[in-house]
Short mmCIF file of C-alpha atoms and ligand atoms in Angstrom, two decimals:
data_model
loop_
_atom_site.label_atom_id
_atom_site.label_comp_id
_atom_site.label_asym_id
_atom_site.label_seq_id
_atom_site.Cartn_x
_atom_site.Cartn_y
_atom_site.Cartn_z
CA MET A 1 -58.41 -0.10 -21.68
CA PHE A 2 -55.74 -3.18 -22.27
CA ASP A 3 -54.78 -5.08 -19.83
CA VAL A 4 -51.36 -7.13 -20.90
CA ASN A 5 -52.28 -10.86 -19.40
CA ALA A 6 -54.60 -10.72 -22.00
CA MET A 7 -52.02 -11.22 -24.85
CA PHE A 8 -50.76 -13.93 -22.31
CA LYS A 9 -53.86 -16.27 -23.03
CA LEU A 10 -52.36 -16.11 -27.43
CA SER A 11 -51.16 -20.11 -27.47
CA TYR A 12 -47.89 -20.89 -29.57
CA GLY A 13 -45.41 -23.80 -29.99
CA LEU A 14 -42.41 -23.90 -29.17
CA PHE A 15 -39.90 -24.57 -31.84
CA VAL A 16 -36.24 -24.67 -32.52
CA LEU A 17 -34.24 -22.28 -35.89
CA THR A 18 -31.69 -23.96 -37.30
CA ALA A 19 -29.30 -22.12 -39.41
CA LYS A 20 -25.59 -22.18 -41.29
CA ALA A 21 -23.22 -19.86 -42.60
CA ASP A 22 -19.47 -20.27 -43.50
CA GLY A 23 -19.60 -23.63 -42.17
CA LYS A 24 -20.87 -22.47 -38.78
CA ASP A 25 -24.13 -23.67 -37.81
CA ASN A 26 -26.46 -22.14 -34.57
CA GLY A 27 -29.65 -22.31 -33.82
CA CYS A 28 -32.45 -20.81 -30.43
CA ILE A 29 -35.71 -21.36 -29.77
CA ILE A 30 -38.57 -19.28 -30.87
CA ASN A 31 -42.58 -19.39 -30.47
CA THR A 32 -42.86 -17.60 -33.24
CA VAL A 33 -43.78 -20.35 -36.14
CA MET A 34 -46.72 -19.90 -38.29
CA GLN A 35 -48.28 -20.78 -41.68
CA VAL A 36 -49.54 -18.06 -44.12
CA THR A 37 -50.56 -19.29 -46.44
CA ASP A 38 -50.66 -23.34 -48.17
CA THR A 39 -50.32 -22.23 -51.90
CA PRO A 40 -47.13 -21.58 -51.56
CA MET A 41 -46.81 -23.57 -49.24
CA GLN A 42 -45.34 -21.06 -46.67
CA ILE A 43 -44.64 -19.89 -43.18
CA SER A 44 -43.72 -16.97 -41.35
CA VAL A 45 -40.60 -16.66 -38.48
CA THR A 46 -40.01 -13.54 -36.46
CA VAL A 47 -36.49 -13.38 -34.72
CA ASN A 48 -34.91 -10.02 -32.75
CA LYS A 49 -32.60 -9.33 -34.38
CA ALA A 50 -29.93 -9.93 -31.51
CA ASN A 51 -29.59 -13.29 -32.23
CA TYR A 52 -27.37 -14.65 -33.80
CA THR A 53 -29.52 -16.48 -35.56
CA THR A 54 -31.14 -13.50 -36.71
CA MET A 55 -28.18 -13.08 -38.71
CA LEU A 56 -27.38 -16.11 -39.99
CA ILE A 57 -30.79 -16.02 -41.68
CA ASP A 58 -31.09 -12.87 -42.98
CA GLU A 59 -26.91 -13.84 -45.55
CA THR A 60 -27.70 -17.11 -46.81
CA ARG A 61 -31.59 -16.65 -46.27
CA GLU A 62 -31.87 -20.50 -45.45
CA PHE A 63 -33.06 -22.05 -42.02
CA ASN A 64 -34.70 -25.41 -40.66
CA VAL A 65 -37.44 -24.90 -37.51
CA SER A 66 -36.98 -28.39 -35.19
CA ILE A 67 -40.55 -28.92 -34.10
CA LEU A 68 -40.58 -28.81 -30.29
CA SER A 69 -42.55 -32.23 -28.52
CA GLU A 70 -43.88 -32.65 -25.15
CA ALA A 71 -41.38 -35.14 -24.42
CA VAL A 72 -38.58 -32.03 -24.37
CA GLN A 73 -36.52 -31.52 -21.94
CA PHE A 74 -35.47 -28.18 -20.44
CA SER A 75 -31.64 -29.04 -21.83
CA VAL A 76 -32.53 -27.68 -25.01
CA PHE A 77 -33.59 -24.16 -23.43
CA GLU A 78 -30.80 -24.14 -21.68
CA ARG A 79 -28.97 -25.00 -24.99
CA PHE A 80 -31.11 -23.02 -27.11
CA GLY A 81 -32.37 -19.86 -25.02
CA PHE A 82 -30.04 -19.25 -22.46
CA GLN A 83 -26.97 -18.66 -24.52
CA SER A 84 -25.22 -16.74 -27.43
CA GLY A 85 -24.14 -19.01 -30.41
CA ARG A 86 -21.78 -15.56 -30.49
CA LYS A 87 -19.14 -17.51 -28.51
CA THR A 88 -19.91 -20.67 -27.63
CA ASP A 89 -21.30 -23.89 -30.55
CA LYS A 90 -24.11 -24.68 -28.88
CA PHE A 91 -24.58 -27.94 -31.22
CA ALA A 92 -20.92 -29.43 -28.93
CA GLY A 93 -22.19 -32.74 -27.00
CA PHE A 94 -25.51 -32.96 -28.30
CA ASP A 95 -26.44 -35.70 -29.96
CA GLY A 96 -29.90 -35.53 -31.21
CA VAL A 97 -29.35 -33.68 -34.53
CA LYS A 98 -29.51 -34.81 -38.67
CA ARG A 99 -28.33 -32.55 -41.92
CA SER A 100 -31.05 -31.68 -43.86
CA ARG A 101 -31.51 -32.30 -47.36
CA ASN A 102 -30.06 -27.88 -46.98
CA GLY A 103 -27.49 -28.55 -45.48
CA LEU A 104 -28.78 -28.21 -42.13
CA LEU A 105 -29.03 -28.81 -38.60
CA TYR A 106 -32.63 -29.97 -37.39
CA LEU A 107 -32.66 -31.88 -33.99
CA THR A 108 -34.01 -35.31 -34.51
CA GLU A 109 -35.11 -36.31 -30.34
CA MET A 110 -36.91 -33.90 -28.26
CA THR A 111 -39.20 -33.17 -31.76
CA ASN A 112 -42.01 -34.65 -33.79
CA ALA A 113 -41.36 -33.04 -37.22
CA TYR A 114 -38.66 -30.36 -38.71
CA LEU A 115 -39.41 -28.38 -42.21
CA SER A 116 -37.29 -26.95 -43.70
CA ALA A 117 -38.14 -23.38 -45.52
CA LYS A 118 -36.46 -20.88 -48.24
CA VAL A 119 -36.58 -16.82 -47.00
CA VAL A 120 -38.85 -15.18 -49.69
CA LYS A 121 -39.57 -12.14 -48.08
CA LYS A 122 -38.55 -9.73 -45.48
CA LEU A 123 -40.23 -6.96 -42.84
CA ASP A 124 -38.98 -4.88 -40.21
CA LEU A 125 -40.30 -5.18 -37.69
CA GLY A 126 -37.74 -2.94 -35.08
CA THR A 127 -37.02 -4.91 -32.40
CA HIS A 128 -37.46 -8.02 -34.92
CA ILE A 129 -37.78 -9.42 -38.66
CA GLN A 130 -40.45 -11.28 -39.72
CA PHE A 131 -39.12 -13.48 -41.78
CA ILE A 132 -41.81 -14.87 -45.09
CA ALA A 133 -40.38 -18.59 -46.33
CA GLU A 134 -41.53 -21.42 -48.57
CA VAL A 135 -41.56 -24.48 -46.73
CA THR A 136 -38.98 -26.32 -49.30
CA ALA A 137 -39.16 -30.19 -47.02
CA GLY A 138 -39.80 -31.47 -44.46
CA GLU A 139 -40.61 -35.06 -42.69
CA VAL A 140 -42.20 -36.63 -39.88
CA LEU A 141 -40.30 -37.37 -36.87
CA SER A 142 -42.87 -39.01 -33.86
CA ASP A 143 -46.40 -38.79 -33.41
CA ILE A 144 -45.99 -36.78 -29.45
CA PRO A 145 -47.94 -33.33 -29.68
CA SER A 146 -46.69 -30.37 -30.31
CA VAL A 147 -45.38 -28.79 -26.84
CA THR A 148 -46.77 -25.40 -26.52
CA TYR A 149 -45.62 -22.13 -24.32
CA ALA A 150 -48.39 -22.64 -21.70
CA TYR A 151 -46.98 -26.68 -21.26
CA TYR A 152 -44.12 -26.05 -20.65
CA PHE A 153 -44.47 -23.26 -18.13
CA ALA A 154 -46.52 -25.94 -16.17
CA ASN A 155 -44.64 -29.33 -16.88
CA ILE A 156 -41.75 -28.65 -17.55
CA LYS A 157 -40.01 -24.93 -16.58
CA PRO A 158 -38.53 -26.23 -13.40
CA LYS A 159 -40.11 -24.54 -10.13
CA PRO A 160 -37.65 -21.76 -9.01
CA GLN A 161 -35.69 -22.41 -6.30
CA THR A 162 -36.95 -19.24 -4.64
CA GLU A 163 -37.59 -20.46 -1.14
CA LYS A 164 -36.79 -17.84 1.28
CA LYS A 165 -35.57 -15.48 -0.99
CA LYS A 166 -36.61 -11.92 -1.35
CA GLY A 167 -36.14 -10.29 -4.71
CA TYR A 168 -37.79 -11.04 -7.77
CA VAL A 169 -38.19 -13.90 -10.36
CA CYS A 170 -38.11 -14.44 -14.06
CA LYS A 171 -41.07 -15.42 -15.68
CA ILE A 172 -40.10 -17.58 -18.77
CA CYS A 173 -36.78 -19.41 -17.40
CA GLY A 174 -36.92 -18.87 -13.21
CA TYR A 175 -33.69 -16.85 -12.46
CA VAL A 176 -33.79 -14.86 -9.08
CA TYR A 177 -32.84 -11.84 -8.80
CA GLU A 178 -31.74 -11.28 -4.70
CA GLY A 179 -32.75 -7.60 -3.90
CA ASP A 180 -35.37 -4.93 -4.13
CA PRO A 181 -35.88 -2.83 -6.19
CA LEU A 182 -35.31 -4.41 -9.69
CA PRO A 183 -33.87 -2.06 -12.04
CA ASP A 184 -35.53 -1.60 -15.05
CA ASP A 185 -33.28 -1.72 -17.14
CA PHE A 186 -32.49 -5.69 -16.10
CA VAL A 187 -31.73 -7.76 -17.97
CA CYS A 188 -31.91 -11.54 -17.36
CA PRO A 189 -29.13 -13.48 -17.27
CA TRP A 190 -30.11 -16.99 -18.61
CA CYS A 191 -32.82 -15.26 -20.91
CA LYS A 192 -32.42 -12.30 -21.28
CA HIS A 193 -35.54 -11.26 -21.51
CA GLY A 194 -36.03 -7.85 -19.94
CA ALA A 195 -37.29 -6.28 -16.81
CA ALA A 196 -41.03 -6.31 -17.78
CA ASP A 197 -41.35 -10.60 -17.09
CA PHE A 198 -39.96 -11.10 -13.85
CA GLU A 199 -42.30 -11.09 -11.04
CA ALA A 200 -41.62 -10.61 -7.27
CA ILE A 201 -41.11 -13.43 -5.14
CA GLU A 202 -43.71 -13.28 -2.34
FE1 FE B 301 -34.88 -15.97 -17.29
#
């Protein structure tokens, strides 16, 4: 048997992945950063090919990872997760950033560390690309614990406004689809997750 809920027991952190090409900065929210070796110090990052940030990393082979802390506010997910950098400047009006040595941005607020890395290998996984990268710099920014995916769901994501509504709610961001049935090819307009991440409103 395979119960997909078993997958949801895996624990993840949450990160803002930033890159820059041709003078344009971009960043996106990911949950897929992990250390893979310590000599040399290498991390892996897996990102959707459709993400603008993925394209920038593929081009420049450099990125920063800002490690989000439990102080992170939902607005950071709206800013970096629920809109595309192709159409907007995700950093417009956002002060909590600095440039690291490599010239890329990292978040100075609501984070507890950042890492700079250089891609050494790339693996094509169909919908996603996995980059293996060597860590070139890193700095601790606060002592607040790193936020986990579970903490985000329990404490940061606003409770969806489903009262008196009929339809489906996105488990990732709380978007409410009013109607029945939910089309199989439906894509959440906020977070871009598919119909599989929706559940019926009780
Ligand atoms: Fe969503």
